[in-house]
Steps between C-alpha positions, in 0.01 A plus 500: 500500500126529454417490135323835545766596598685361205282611277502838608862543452510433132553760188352495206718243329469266811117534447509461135707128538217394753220575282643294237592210756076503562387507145771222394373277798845502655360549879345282771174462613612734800703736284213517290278643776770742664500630178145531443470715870806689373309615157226553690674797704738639246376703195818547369539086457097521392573794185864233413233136549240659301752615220667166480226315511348687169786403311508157561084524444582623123781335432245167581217656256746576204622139500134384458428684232844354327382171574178500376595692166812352253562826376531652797759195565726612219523875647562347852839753481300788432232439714785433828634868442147652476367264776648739722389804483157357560345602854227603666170449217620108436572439865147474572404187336834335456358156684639237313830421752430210706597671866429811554603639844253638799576792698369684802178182476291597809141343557290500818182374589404656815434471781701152475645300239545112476781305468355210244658458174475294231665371198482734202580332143455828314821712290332815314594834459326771303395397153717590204235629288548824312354866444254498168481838293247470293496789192229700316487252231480234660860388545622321855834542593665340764689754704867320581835563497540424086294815419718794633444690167260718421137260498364785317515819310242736380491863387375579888693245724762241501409229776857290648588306751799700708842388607275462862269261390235700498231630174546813409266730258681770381332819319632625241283776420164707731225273400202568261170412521429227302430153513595321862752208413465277811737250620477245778724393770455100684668445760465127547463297868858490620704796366479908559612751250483906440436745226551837456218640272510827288448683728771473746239353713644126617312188632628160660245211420465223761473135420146429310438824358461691184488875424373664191607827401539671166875594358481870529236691674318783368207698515312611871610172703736205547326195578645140552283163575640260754417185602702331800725763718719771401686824697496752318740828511305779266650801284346813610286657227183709600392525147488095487410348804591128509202229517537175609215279442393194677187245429383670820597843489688814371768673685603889413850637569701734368828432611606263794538138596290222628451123488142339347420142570194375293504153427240391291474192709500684839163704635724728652657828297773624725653863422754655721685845455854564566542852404280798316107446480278305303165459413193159451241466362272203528275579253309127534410603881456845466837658728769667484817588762779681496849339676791704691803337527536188700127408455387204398135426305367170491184406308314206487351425136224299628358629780576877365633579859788778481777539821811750507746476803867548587703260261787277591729656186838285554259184523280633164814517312718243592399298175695814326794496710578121498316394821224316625300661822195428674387595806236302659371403170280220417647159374283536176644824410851448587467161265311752203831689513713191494337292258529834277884505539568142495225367269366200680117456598341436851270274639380504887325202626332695732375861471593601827855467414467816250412742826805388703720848555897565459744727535723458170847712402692321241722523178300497231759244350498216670401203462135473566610172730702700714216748587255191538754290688451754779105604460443101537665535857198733611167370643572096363462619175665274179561540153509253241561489101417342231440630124557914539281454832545562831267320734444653832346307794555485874 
């Protein structure tokens, strides 16, 4: 029997047991890449892998933090029972396990591809830093699994981390004008994490970035600051519309969701809208634009110049859903996303090597030597590292 066949023919138990052979390195080489095509055309086994492969992420991250803390070591009971009923938030930069396991990997370098390869000596998988809140007065609190109370309580809003990982401002009363308490959100290189703000309004952070925002909004607006990338999914409120401001611009909604990339150490300032309609201004250059859904804006600090076009969403918001895309992207920006995720730094030895194109769909949590492993087959081009670098020649 063909093992599509095979394959085809199981229930949901059946599938369950061969998920768990793959993440416990029970199969072959071979059985390791039947399965692989098999994921690849099932979603049923995709919604079970991606499920399983959560817990085992958390399960991972918790341990760290007992290791690293002997208080946490004394409530290692405790912690076991509430371990579990930690999903989706923590997921997302659990990266401390030592194998983490690759599915549906596909890279192409058309029109042809090489078949050179060379030796790799390189185990990393994304960093194990974590989130940073960082309070009105000036306290920094790192946002992990010990803190599931209540961070904070005022008269106006209690701010917790939920039973899904996520932080969570809850109002507790319509806000007053006053005076704006602001706190800060840092989202270091190698971990993701989400908030809910007063709101309602929610916002997943990539790796790198920060957002400021203040605890409860009130008055004529709702404005956040971001640094890095973010997708946002606004409460509707016509009386408030929701600001989100960039170094290089300001973008006007008033309910709907969209993704901003704006780096400070990239020229370009990429917005794209999923649903609704929003609004920029680029007050430094002197233009504004208005985006439908499925549009993309791209702006280019230095030379001012301003694009919108049809947007690739699935690729644009991959980071947020676990995956890594690109689509005949550039070497040096596939790497910016990388080194982002896995924390390392990159030198090319020569520049050409940065403009070299791919075609890139993988987990977001593998190891970063899998994913080079296979870009290193394309063109003659190697990798080698030494001290958090990556050297890339040809």
């Amino acid at each position: 029997m063909k093992y599509e066949d095979r394959y085809d023919m199981m229930d949901k138990n059946e599938k369950e047991i061969r998920i768990r052979e793959y993440l416990s390195g029970e199969l072959s080489k071979a059985e390791e890449r039947e399965f692989n095509e098999w994921l690849d055309g099932d979603a049923d086994a995709q919604r079970i892998f991606k499920e399983r492969v959560k817990q085992y992420h958390l399960i991972r991250w918790t341990e760290r933090w007992e290791a690293i803390d002997d208080e946490m070591a004394r409530k290692r009971v405790v912690d076991r029972v509430r371990r579990h009923r930690w999903r989706v938030g923590f997921m997302r930069y659990a990266a401390v396990i030592a194998v983490i396991v690759v599915t549906g990997l596909t890279i192409w370098n058309w029109p042809y591809r090489s078949t050179g390869s060379a030796a790799l000596t390189l185990v990393s998988v994304p960093a194990a830093n974590v989130p940073i809140l960082k309070l009105a007065d000036g306290k920094e609190i790192p946002v992990s699994p010990r803190n599931m109370e209540i961070i904070r309580s005022t008269q106006r809003v209690d701010i917790q981390l939920a039973d899904s990982g996520r932080l969570e401002y809850v109002a507790k009363s319509d806000p007053e004008a006053g005076q704006v308490e602001y706190n800060t959100l840092v989202v270091p290189r190698g971990c993701e994490f989400n908030l809910v703000l007063a709101d309602g309004s929610r916002v997943w952070l990539n790796a790198g970035s920060s957002l400021k925002y203040p605890e409860t909004f009130s008055g004529d607006e709702r404005r956040v600051y971001l640094e890095g990338e973010a997708y946002f999914e606004v409460e509707h409120d016509e009386r408030a519309p929701f600001i989100v401001n960039t170094e290089a611009m300001d973008l006007r909604v008033l309910g709907t969701s969209f993704n901003i990339k704006a780096y400070n150490d990239e020229n370009m300032v990429v917005s794209t809208l999923v649903t609704g309609k929003i609004r920029q201004e680029f007050p430094e250059v002197g233009k504004n634009i208005t985006l439908t859904p499925s549009r993309q804006s791209i702006f280019d600090r230095v030379s001012g110049k301003l694009e919108t076009h049809q947007a690739d969403v699935q690729a644009v918001l991959a980071w947020k859903e676990g995956k890594i895309i690109a689509n005949d992207e550039r070497l040096e920006d596939i790497f910016r996303q990388l080194s982002r995720w896995y924390d390392f730094k990159v030198v090319y030895t020569q520049p050409s090597l940065k403009d070299v194109r791919f075609y890139l769909h993988s987990n977001r949590y593998a190891e970063v030597r899998t994913i080079l492993e296979h870009l290193q087959t394309t063109k003659g081009i190697h990798f080698t590292y030494a001290e958090n670098t990556i050297y890339v020649s040809q």
